[in-house]
Amino acid sequence: MAIMLPANPLKRTFYRAMTSFFAALAAVLISIYESTLRFEVEGEDHLRLLRAQKQNYIVAVWHTFVTAAVFTLHHRHFCIYSDHPRTEAYERSWTHFFREIGLKTLRSLGFDVLDASLGKQSAGVLNFIKKIQNGTPAIVAPDGPHGPIYEAKPGVIYMAAKAGSVVVPIGASFSRRVVGANWDDFSLPLPFSRVAFVIGEPIYPPKDLSEAALAAQSKKVEEVLDQLCFRANEMLNTRPEIISPQAK
C-alpha cells in the first residue's frame, strides 16, 4: 500500500484526517500516561535565569532520554528539528505514515516542530537556527540521529554559535524503564515510575569555530551530560533520611 501523500484530493484529505485523528488520540493517551509519572527536577534556576536575561538557548539531551525531555518540557514551546530520508521508498513506507502521526502529536503537545523534510536539508538547518535566533528554545540530541551513542557531535555547538545561543545540558534517568533495540537504547519510563531530570549550567560556544575548537567544546558537552545523568541516577537511588521523634 502506498503511504506517500495521495495525489487524489479526496484520498489526501482522508490521509490527513487519519493522521490527525491518531495524533489527537496519542496526545490524550500520552497525557494520561504522563500523569502516572513522578518528576523530580533539579537545576530549574538555570533556565529561569536564561529567560530573565532573554538569552537564547538549546537544550542538549542524549537520544536515549529524549522522551524525558518531551514529557518534562512540552509545555514550554520548544522547537524540535525533524528530518527523514529523501527517498521514494521511505515516502511509501509505513514509517513515513507513523512519522506524520508523531509530528502531529508533538505539535498537539505544544512543540514547535520544524519539518526539514519539506525542503532542502541545508534550508531546514538554517530555518532551525533562525527560530533559535528569534527566541524559540530548541531541543537537540547531540549524539543523534545515527550515533554513536553518548558521543556528542559538533553540530549542537555550531548551531549555538550561529544562533547566538548557549547550550543547556540536561541529564535524565528513570527508576523503571523499557529499552528499545535501536542503537540509542531509546528508553521509556514505565507507568508510575520516577523520572529524574537534572538541568546543568549553560555551556557557551567558542568564538573560534575551527574544527579543533568545536570538537573540544563538544567533548565538554559530552562529559557534562554524562555527569548530569550520573547525578540523576543518584537522585533516584538516594532515599530521604527519616528522623524519628525520639531522635530529636
PDB file of C-alpha atoms in Angstrom:
ATOM      1  CA  MET A   1       0.000   0.000   0.000  1.00  0.00           C
ATOM      2  CA  ALA A   2       1.364   3.415  -0.942  1.00  0.00           C
ATOM      3  CA  ILE A   3       1.683   5.593   2.135  1.00  0.00           C
ATOM      4  CA  MET A   4       3.039   8.727   0.459  1.00  0.00           C
ATOM      5  CA  LEU A   5       0.619  11.653   0.374  1.00  0.00           C
ATOM      6  CA  PRO A   6      -2.005  10.695  -2.240  1.00  0.00           C
ATOM      7  CA  ALA A   7      -2.386  12.852  -5.341  1.00  0.00           C
ATOM      8  CA  ASN A   8      -6.168  12.432  -5.314  1.00  0.00           C
ATOM      9  CA  PRO A   9      -7.717  15.334  -3.286  1.00  0.00           C
ATOM     10  CA  LEU A  10     -10.240  13.105  -1.512  1.00  0.00           C
ATOM     11  CA  LYS A  11      -7.639  10.499  -0.595  1.00  0.00           C
ATOM     12  CA  ARG A  12      -5.252  13.230   0.519  1.00  0.00           C
ATOM     13  CA  THR A  13      -7.949  14.708   2.768  1.00  0.00           C
ATOM     14  CA  PHE A  14      -8.646  11.247   4.218  1.00  0.00           C
ATOM     15  CA  TYR A  15      -4.916  10.677   4.809  1.00  0.00           C
ATOM     16  CA  ARG A  16      -4.602  13.955   6.677  1.00  0.00           C
ATOM     17  CA  ALA A  17      -7.743  13.268   8.686  1.00  0.00           C
ATOM     18  CA  MET A  18      -6.481   9.822   9.687  1.00  0.00           C
ATOM     19  CA  THR A  19      -3.063  11.077  10.812  1.00  0.00           C
ATOM     20  CA  SER A  20      -4.712  13.952  12.727  1.00  0.00           C
ATOM     21  CA  PHE A  21      -7.140  11.569  14.438  1.00  0.00           C
ATOM     22  CA  PHE A  22      -4.413   9.171  15.572  1.00  0.00           C
ATOM     23  CA  ALA A  23      -2.248  12.110  16.689  1.00  0.00           C
ATOM     24  CA  ALA A  24      -5.065  13.522  18.822  1.00  0.00           C
ATOM     25  CA  LEU A  25      -5.660  10.087  20.333  1.00  0.00           C
ATOM     26  CA  ALA A  26      -1.942   9.656  21.009  1.00  0.00           C
ATOM     27  CA  ALA A  27      -1.765  13.054  22.725  1.00  0.00           C
ATOM     28  CA  VAL A  28      -4.605  12.102  25.075  1.00  0.00           C
ATOM     29  CA  LEU A  29      -3.031   8.736  25.892  1.00  0.00           C
ATOM     30  CA  ILE A  30       0.361  10.377  26.488  1.00  0.00           C
ATOM     31  CA  SER A  31      -1.220  12.905  28.853  1.00  0.00           C
ATOM     32  CA  ILE A  32      -2.849  10.089  30.844  1.00  0.00           C
ATOM     33  CA  TYR A  33       0.394   8.094  30.879  1.00  0.00           C
ATOM     34  CA  GLU A  34       2.403  11.166  31.866  1.00  0.00           C
ATOM     35  CA  SER A  35       0.094  11.786  34.834  1.00  0.00           C
ATOM     36  CA  THR A  36       1.283   8.485  36.335  1.00  0.00           C
ATOM     37  CA  LEU A  37       4.930   9.592  36.361  1.00  0.00           C
ATOM     38  CA  ARG A  38       6.573  11.419  39.242  1.00  0.00           C
ATOM     39  CA  PHE A  39       9.060  14.024  38.058  1.00  0.00           C
ATOM     40  CA  GLU A  40      11.987  15.243  40.140  1.00  0.00           C
ATOM     41  CA  VAL A  41      13.693  18.261  38.562  1.00  0.00           C
ATOM     42  CA  GLU A  42      16.973  19.796  39.710  1.00  0.00           C
ATOM     43  CA  GLY A  43      18.598  22.941  38.319  1.00  0.00           C
ATOM     44  CA  GLU A  44      15.454  24.748  37.152  1.00  0.00           C
ATOM     45  CA  ASP A  45      17.052  28.056  38.149  1.00  0.00           C
ATOM     46  CA  HIS A  46      19.433  27.821  35.176  1.00  0.00           C
ATOM     47  CA  LEU A  47      16.520  28.076  32.752  1.00  0.00           C
ATOM     48  CA  ARG A  48      14.797  30.798  34.778  1.00  0.00           C
ATOM     49  CA  LEU A  49      17.945  32.923  34.682  1.00  0.00           C
ATOM     50  CA  LEU A  50      18.330  32.489  30.920  1.00  0.00           C
ATOM     51  CA  ARG A  51      14.708  33.510  30.353  1.00  0.00           C
ATOM     52  CA  ALA A  52      15.148  36.541  32.617  1.00  0.00           C
ATOM     53  CA  GLN A  53      18.234  37.543  30.625  1.00  0.00           C
ATOM     54  CA  LYS A  54      16.386  36.871  27.345  1.00  0.00           C
ATOM     55  CA  GLN A  55      19.240  34.585  26.353  1.00  0.00           C
ATOM     56  CA  ASN A  56      18.550  32.130  23.547  1.00  0.00           C
ATOM     57  CA  TYR A  57      19.382  28.529  24.386  1.00  0.00           C
ATOM     58  CA  ILE A  58      19.436  24.989  23.040  1.00  0.00           C
ATOM     59  CA  VAL A  59      18.705  22.067  25.347  1.00  0.00           C
ATOM     60  CA  ALA A  60      21.009  19.082  24.780  1.00  0.00           C
ATOM     61  CA  VAL A  61      19.878  15.639  25.970  1.00  0.00           C
ATOM     62  CA  TRP A  62      21.110  12.183  24.979  1.00  0.00           C
ATOM     63  CA  HIS A  63      18.975  10.396  22.402  1.00  0.00           C
ATOM     64  CA  THR A  64      18.207   7.708  24.996  1.00  0.00           C
ATOM     65  CA  PHE A  65      16.291  10.195  27.131  1.00  0.00           C
ATOM     66  CA  VAL A  66      14.527  12.291  24.501  1.00  0.00           C
ATOM     67  CA  THR A  67      11.208  11.074  25.930  1.00  0.00           C
ATOM     68  CA  ALA A  68      12.145  12.566  29.305  1.00  0.00           C
ATOM     69  CA  ALA A  69      12.606  15.935  27.613  1.00  0.00           C
ATOM     70  CA  VAL A  70       9.287  15.599  25.781  1.00  0.00           C
ATOM     71  CA  PHE A  71       7.366  14.730  28.947  1.00  0.00           C
ATOM     72  CA  THR A  72       9.027  17.405  31.081  1.00  0.00           C
ATOM     73  CA  LEU A  73       9.326  20.304  28.635  1.00  0.00           C
ATOM     74  CA  HIS A  74       6.278  20.009  26.371  1.00  0.00           C
ATOM     75  CA  HIS A  75       4.543  22.998  27.990  1.00  0.00           C
ATOM     76  CA  ARG A  76       7.465  25.339  27.256  1.00  0.00           C
ATOM     77  CA  HIS A  77       7.005  25.653  23.468  1.00  0.00           C
ATOM     78  CA  PHE A  78      10.370  24.200  22.468  1.00  0.00           C
ATOM     79  CA  CYS A  79      11.276  23.706  18.840  1.00  0.00           C
ATOM     80  CA  ILE A  80      12.192  20.215  17.635  1.00  0.00           C
ATOM     81  CA  TYR A  81      14.067  19.608  14.383  1.00  0.00           C
ATOM     82  CA  SER A  82      12.865  16.649  12.332  1.00  0.00           C
ATOM     83  CA  ASP A  83      14.082  15.177   9.069  1.00  0.00           C
ATOM     84  CA  HIS A  84      13.897  11.875   7.195  1.00  0.00           C
ATOM     85  CA  PRO A  85      15.496  10.139   4.183  1.00  0.00           C
ATOM     86  CA  ARG A  86      14.509  11.802   0.924  1.00  0.00           C
ATOM     87  CA  THR A  87      13.752   8.620  -0.995  1.00  0.00           C
ATOM     88  CA  GLU A  88      10.586   7.392  -2.679  1.00  0.00           C
ATOM     89  CA  ALA A  89      10.876   4.089  -0.793  1.00  0.00           C
ATOM     90  CA  TYR A  90      10.728   5.946   2.508  1.00  0.00           C
ATOM     91  CA  GLU A  91       7.854   8.140   1.360  1.00  0.00           C
ATOM     92  CA  ARG A  92       5.861   4.983   0.550  1.00  0.00           C
ATOM     93  CA  SER A  93       6.681   3.225   3.823  1.00  0.00           C
ATOM     94  CA  TRP A  94       4.640   2.792   6.968  1.00  0.00           C
ATOM     95  CA  THR A  95       7.492   4.514   8.822  1.00  0.00           C
ATOM     96  CA  HIS A  96       6.608   7.721   6.990  1.00  0.00           C
ATOM     97  CA  PHE A  97       2.945   7.327   7.950  1.00  0.00           C
ATOM     98  CA  PHE A  98       3.787   6.874  11.651  1.00  0.00           C
ATOM     99  CA  ARG A  99       6.254   9.768  11.455  1.00  0.00           C
ATOM    100  CA  GLU A 100       3.428  12.051  10.317  1.00  0.00           C
ATOM    101  CA  ILE A 101       1.372  10.932  13.307  1.00  0.00           C
ATOM    102  CA  GLY A 102       4.355  11.526  15.604  1.00  0.00           C
ATOM    103  CA  LEU A 103       4.966  15.050  14.339  1.00  0.00           C
ATOM    104  CA  LYS A 104       1.312  15.990  14.706  1.00  0.00           C
ATOM    105  CA  THR A 105       1.304  14.506  18.206  1.00  0.00           C
ATOM    106  CA  LEU A 106       4.285  16.644  19.201  1.00  0.00           C
ATOM    107  CA  ARG A 107       2.559  19.747  17.842  1.00  0.00           C
ATOM    108  CA  SER A 108      -0.592  18.944  19.803  1.00  0.00           C
ATOM    109  CA  LEU A 109       1.563  18.658  22.940  1.00  0.00           C
ATOM    110  CA  GLY A 110       2.800  22.221  22.399  1.00  0.00           C
ATOM    111  CA  PHE A 111       6.063  21.735  20.499  1.00  0.00           C
ATOM    112  CA  ASP A 112       7.074  23.832  17.513  1.00  0.00           C
ATOM    113  CA  VAL A 113       8.181  21.124  15.069  1.00  0.00           C
ATOM    114  CA  LEU A 114      10.367  22.196  12.168  1.00  0.00           C
ATOM    115  CA  ASP A 115       9.884  19.555   9.471  1.00  0.00           C
ATOM    116  CA  ALA A 116      13.073  19.874   7.412  1.00  0.00           C
ATOM    117  CA  SER A 117      11.909  17.182   5.008  1.00  0.00           C
ATOM    118  CA  LEU A 118       9.606  19.706   3.314  1.00  0.00           C
ATOM    119  CA  GLY A 119      12.568  21.360   1.589  1.00  0.00           C
ATOM    120  CA  LYS A 120      16.309  21.113   1.174  1.00  0.00           C
ATOM    121  CA  GLN A 121      18.210  19.856   4.211  1.00  0.00           C
ATOM    122  CA  SER A 122      20.503  22.899   4.260  1.00  0.00           C
ATOM    123  CA  ALA A 123      17.470  25.204   4.271  1.00  0.00           C
ATOM    124  CA  GLY A 124      15.988  23.232   7.165  1.00  0.00           C
ATOM    125  CA  VAL A 125      19.078  23.769   9.321  1.00  0.00           C
ATOM    126  CA  LEU A 126      19.124  27.493   8.502  1.00  0.00           C
ATOM    127  CA  ASN A 127      15.437  27.840   9.405  1.00  0.00           C
ATOM    128  CA  PHE A 128      16.101  25.981  12.664  1.00  0.00           C
ATOM    129  CA  ILE A 129      18.895  28.406  13.537  1.00  0.00           C
ATOM    130  CA  LYS A 130      16.645  31.371  12.677  1.00  0.00           C
ATOM    131  CA  LYS A 131      13.969  30.111  15.067  1.00  0.00           C
ATOM    132  CA  ILE A 132      16.519  29.945  17.875  1.00  0.00           C
ATOM    133  CA  GLN A 133      17.806  33.429  16.980  1.00  0.00           C
ATOM    134  CA  ASN A 134      14.236  34.721  17.234  1.00  0.00           C
ATOM    135  CA  GLY A 135      13.912  33.446  20.795  1.00  0.00           C
ATOM    136  CA  THR A 136      12.419  29.965  20.433  1.00  0.00           C
ATOM    137  CA  PRO A 137      14.342  27.473  22.609  1.00  0.00           C
ATOM    138  CA  ALA A 138      15.191  24.163  20.969  1.00  0.00           C
ATOM    139  CA  ILE A 139      15.839  20.540  21.928  1.00  0.00           C
ATOM    140  CA  VAL A 140      18.700  18.652  20.270  1.00  0.00           C
ATOM    141  CA  ALA A 141      20.159  15.168  20.812  1.00  0.00           C
ATOM    142  CA  PRO A 142      23.915  15.731  20.301  1.00  0.00           C
ATOM    143  CA  ASP A 143      24.525  12.022  19.603  1.00  0.00           C
ATOM    144  CA  GLY A 144      21.733  11.772  17.031  1.00  0.00           C
ATOM    145  CA  PRO A 145      20.379  10.880  14.624  1.00  0.00           C
ATOM    146  CA  HIS A 146      22.560   7.805  13.978  1.00  0.00           C
ATOM    147  CA  GLY A 147      25.058   7.743  16.842  1.00  0.00           C
ATOM    148  CA  PRO A 148      27.454   6.509  18.101  1.00  0.00           C
ATOM    149  CA  ILE A 149      25.575   6.535  21.382  1.00  0.00           C
ATOM    150  CA  TYR A 150      26.688   9.062  24.025  1.00  0.00           C
ATOM    151  CA  GLU A 151      29.187  10.741  21.709  1.00  0.00           C
ATOM    152  CA  ALA A 152      28.441  14.430  21.173  1.00  0.00           C
ATOM    153  CA  LYS A 153      28.849  15.686  17.628  1.00  0.00           C
ATOM    154  CA  PRO A 154      29.918  19.314  17.000  1.00  0.00           C
ATOM    155  CA  GLY A 155      26.593  20.209  15.375  1.00  0.00           C
ATOM    156  CA  VAL A 156      24.900  21.438  18.564  1.00  0.00           C
ATOM    157  CA  ILE A 157      27.834  23.726  19.422  1.00  0.00           C
ATOM    158  CA  TYR A 158      27.987  25.018  15.850  1.00  0.00           C
ATOM    159  CA  MET A 159      24.252  25.794  15.810  1.00  0.00           C
ATOM    160  CA  ALA A 160      24.515  27.545  19.164  1.00  0.00           C
ATOM    161  CA  ALA A 161      27.337  29.731  17.865  1.00  0.00           C
ATOM    162  CA  LYS A 162      25.433  30.654  14.716  1.00  0.00           C
ATOM    163  CA  ALA A 163      22.219  31.326  16.639  1.00  0.00           C
ATOM    164  CA  GLY A 164      23.886  33.436  19.330  1.00  0.00           C
ATOM    165  CA  SER A 165      22.692  30.994  21.977  1.00  0.00           C
ATOM    166  CA  VAL A 166      24.071  28.777  24.711  1.00  0.00           C
ATOM    167  CA  VAL A 167      23.768  25.026  25.193  1.00  0.00           C
ATOM    168  CA  VAL A 168      21.925  23.805  28.296  1.00  0.00           C
ATOM    169  CA  PRO A 169      22.856  20.172  29.036  1.00  0.00           C
ATOM    170  CA  ILE A 170      20.216  18.016  30.706  1.00  0.00           C
ATOM    171  CA  GLY A 171      20.685  14.575  32.220  1.00  0.00           C
ATOM    172  CA  ALA A 172      17.874  12.163  32.946  1.00  0.00           C
ATOM    173  CA  SER A 173      17.155   8.802  34.493  1.00  0.00           C
ATOM    174  CA  PHE A 174      14.126   6.566  35.089  1.00  0.00           C
ATOM    175  CA  SER A 175      13.516   4.380  38.108  1.00  0.00           C
ATOM    176  CA  ARG A 176      11.925   1.738  35.877  1.00  0.00           C
ATOM    177  CA  ARG A 177      12.005   1.649  32.102  1.00  0.00           C
ATOM    178  CA  VAL A 178      11.769  -0.364  28.939  1.00  0.00           C
ATOM    179  CA  VAL A 179      14.624  -0.119  26.451  1.00  0.00           C
ATOM    180  CA  GLY A 180      14.299  -0.410  22.697  1.00  0.00           C
ATOM    181  CA  ALA A 181      16.556  -2.440  20.433  1.00  0.00           C
ATOM    182  CA  ASN A 182      17.844   0.573  18.459  1.00  0.00           C
ATOM    183  CA  TRP A 183      21.399   1.914  18.562  1.00  0.00           C
ATOM    184  CA  ASP A 184      20.403   4.629  21.047  1.00  0.00           C
ATOM    185  CA  ASP A 185      18.902   2.417  23.804  1.00  0.00           C
ATOM    186  CA  PHE A 186      15.777   4.550  23.383  1.00  0.00           C
ATOM    187  CA  SER A 187      14.009   4.324  26.727  1.00  0.00           C
ATOM    188  CA  LEU A 188      10.502   4.814  28.049  1.00  0.00           C
ATOM    189  CA  PRO A 189       9.710   5.064  31.755  1.00  0.00           C
ATOM    190  CA  LEU A 190       7.152   2.526  32.906  1.00  0.00           C
ATOM    191  CA  PRO A 191       3.892   3.879  34.345  1.00  0.00           C
ATOM    192  CA  PHE A 192       4.188   5.049  37.966  1.00  0.00           C
ATOM    193  CA  SER A 193       7.961   5.418  37.635  1.00  0.00           C
ATOM    194  CA  ARG A 194      10.098   8.237  38.973  1.00  0.00           C
ATOM    195  CA  VAL A 195      11.798  10.451  36.398  1.00  0.00           C
ATOM    196  CA  ALA A 196      14.853  12.469  37.444  1.00  0.00           C
ATOM    197  CA  PHE A 197      15.727  15.474  35.330  1.00  0.00           C
ATOM    198  CA  VAL A 198      18.933  17.434  36.045  1.00  0.00           C
ATOM    199  CA  ILE A 199      19.484  20.769  34.296  1.00  0.00           C
ATOM    200  CA  GLY A 200      23.113  21.856  34.089  1.00  0.00           C
ATOM    201  CA  GLU A 201      24.798  25.225  33.757  1.00  0.00           C
ATOM    202  CA  PRO A 202      24.891  26.825  30.289  1.00  0.00           C
ATOM    203  CA  ILE A 203      27.796  25.947  28.029  1.00  0.00           C
ATOM    204  CA  TYR A 204      28.926  28.796  25.768  1.00  0.00           C
ATOM    205  CA  PRO A 205      30.120  28.082  22.238  1.00  0.00           C
ATOM    206  CA  PRO A 206      33.672  29.173  21.385  1.00  0.00           C
ATOM    207  CA  LYS A 207      34.298  32.269  19.318  1.00  0.00           C
ATOM    208  CA  ASP A 208      36.755  30.187  17.324  1.00  0.00           C
ATOM    209  CA  LEU A 209      34.693  27.870  15.116  1.00  0.00           C
ATOM    210  CA  SER A 210      37.631  25.833  13.892  1.00  0.00           C
ATOM    211  CA  GLU A 211      37.223  22.071  13.768  1.00  0.00           C
ATOM    212  CA  ALA A 212      39.508  21.633  16.789  1.00  0.00           C
ATOM    213  CA  ALA A 213      37.645  24.217  18.893  1.00  0.00           C
ATOM    214  CA  LEU A 214      34.239  22.723  18.056  1.00  0.00           C
ATOM    215  CA  ALA A 215      35.497  19.231  18.867  1.00  0.00           C
ATOM    216  CA  ALA A 216      36.888  20.385  22.234  1.00  0.00           C
ATOM    217  CA  GLN A 217      33.635  22.083  23.239  1.00  0.00           C
ATOM    218  CA  SER A 218      31.615  19.084  22.043  1.00  0.00           C
ATOM    219  CA  LYS A 219      33.727  16.895  24.315  1.00  0.00           C
ATOM    220  CA  LYS A 220      32.820  19.194  27.190  1.00  0.00           C
ATOM    221  CA  VAL A 221      29.112  18.801  26.372  1.00  0.00           C
ATOM    222  CA  GLU A 222      29.610  15.035  26.337  1.00  0.00           C
ATOM    223  CA  GLU A 223      31.355  14.978  29.720  1.00  0.00           C
ATOM    224  CA  VAL A 224      28.816  17.274  31.372  1.00  0.00           C
ATOM    225  CA  LEU A 225      25.863  15.267  30.038  1.00  0.00           C
ATOM    226  CA  ASP A 226      27.365  12.093  31.480  1.00  0.00           C
ATOM    227  CA  GLN A 227      27.872  13.788  34.852  1.00  0.00           C
ATOM    228  CA  LEU A 228      24.274  15.027  34.889  1.00  0.00           C
ATOM    229  CA  CYS A 229      22.973  11.545  34.078  1.00  0.00           C
ATOM    230  CA  PHE A 230      25.029  10.138  36.959  1.00  0.00           C
ATOM    231  CA  ARG A 231      23.509  12.796  39.214  1.00  0.00           C
ATOM    232  CA  ALA A 232      20.009  11.841  38.010  1.00  0.00           C
ATOM    233  CA  ASN A 233      20.746   8.222  38.909  1.00  0.00           C
ATOM    234  CA  GLU A 234      21.842   9.339  42.371  1.00  0.00           C
ATOM    235  CA  MET A 235      18.563  11.203  42.869  1.00  0.00           C
ATOM    236  CA  LEU A 236      16.587   8.049  42.145  1.00  0.00           C
ATOM    237  CA  ASN A 237      18.762   5.763  44.244  1.00  0.00           C
ATOM    238  CA  THR A 238      19.039   8.028  47.282  1.00  0.00           C
ATOM    239  CA  ARG A 239      16.304   7.568  49.844  1.00  0.00           C
ATOM    240  CA  PRO A 240      15.427  10.513  52.100  1.00  0.00           C
ATOM    241  CA  GLU A 241      16.652  10.221  55.671  1.00  0.00           C
ATOM    242  CA  ILE A 242      13.864   9.513  58.160  1.00  0.00           C
ATOM    243  CA  ILE A 243      14.323  11.019  61.619  1.00  0.00           C
ATOM    244  CA  SER A 244      12.184   9.505  64.349  1.00  0.00           C
ATOM    245  CA  PRO A 245      10.636  11.777  67.005  1.00  0.00           C
ATOM    246  CA  GLN A 246      12.761  10.050  69.674  1.00  0.00           C
ATOM    247  CA  ALA A 247      15.941  11.082  67.861  1.00  0.00           C
ATOM    248  CA  LYS A 248      15.114  14.786  68.076  1.00  0.00           C
TER     249      LYS A 248
END
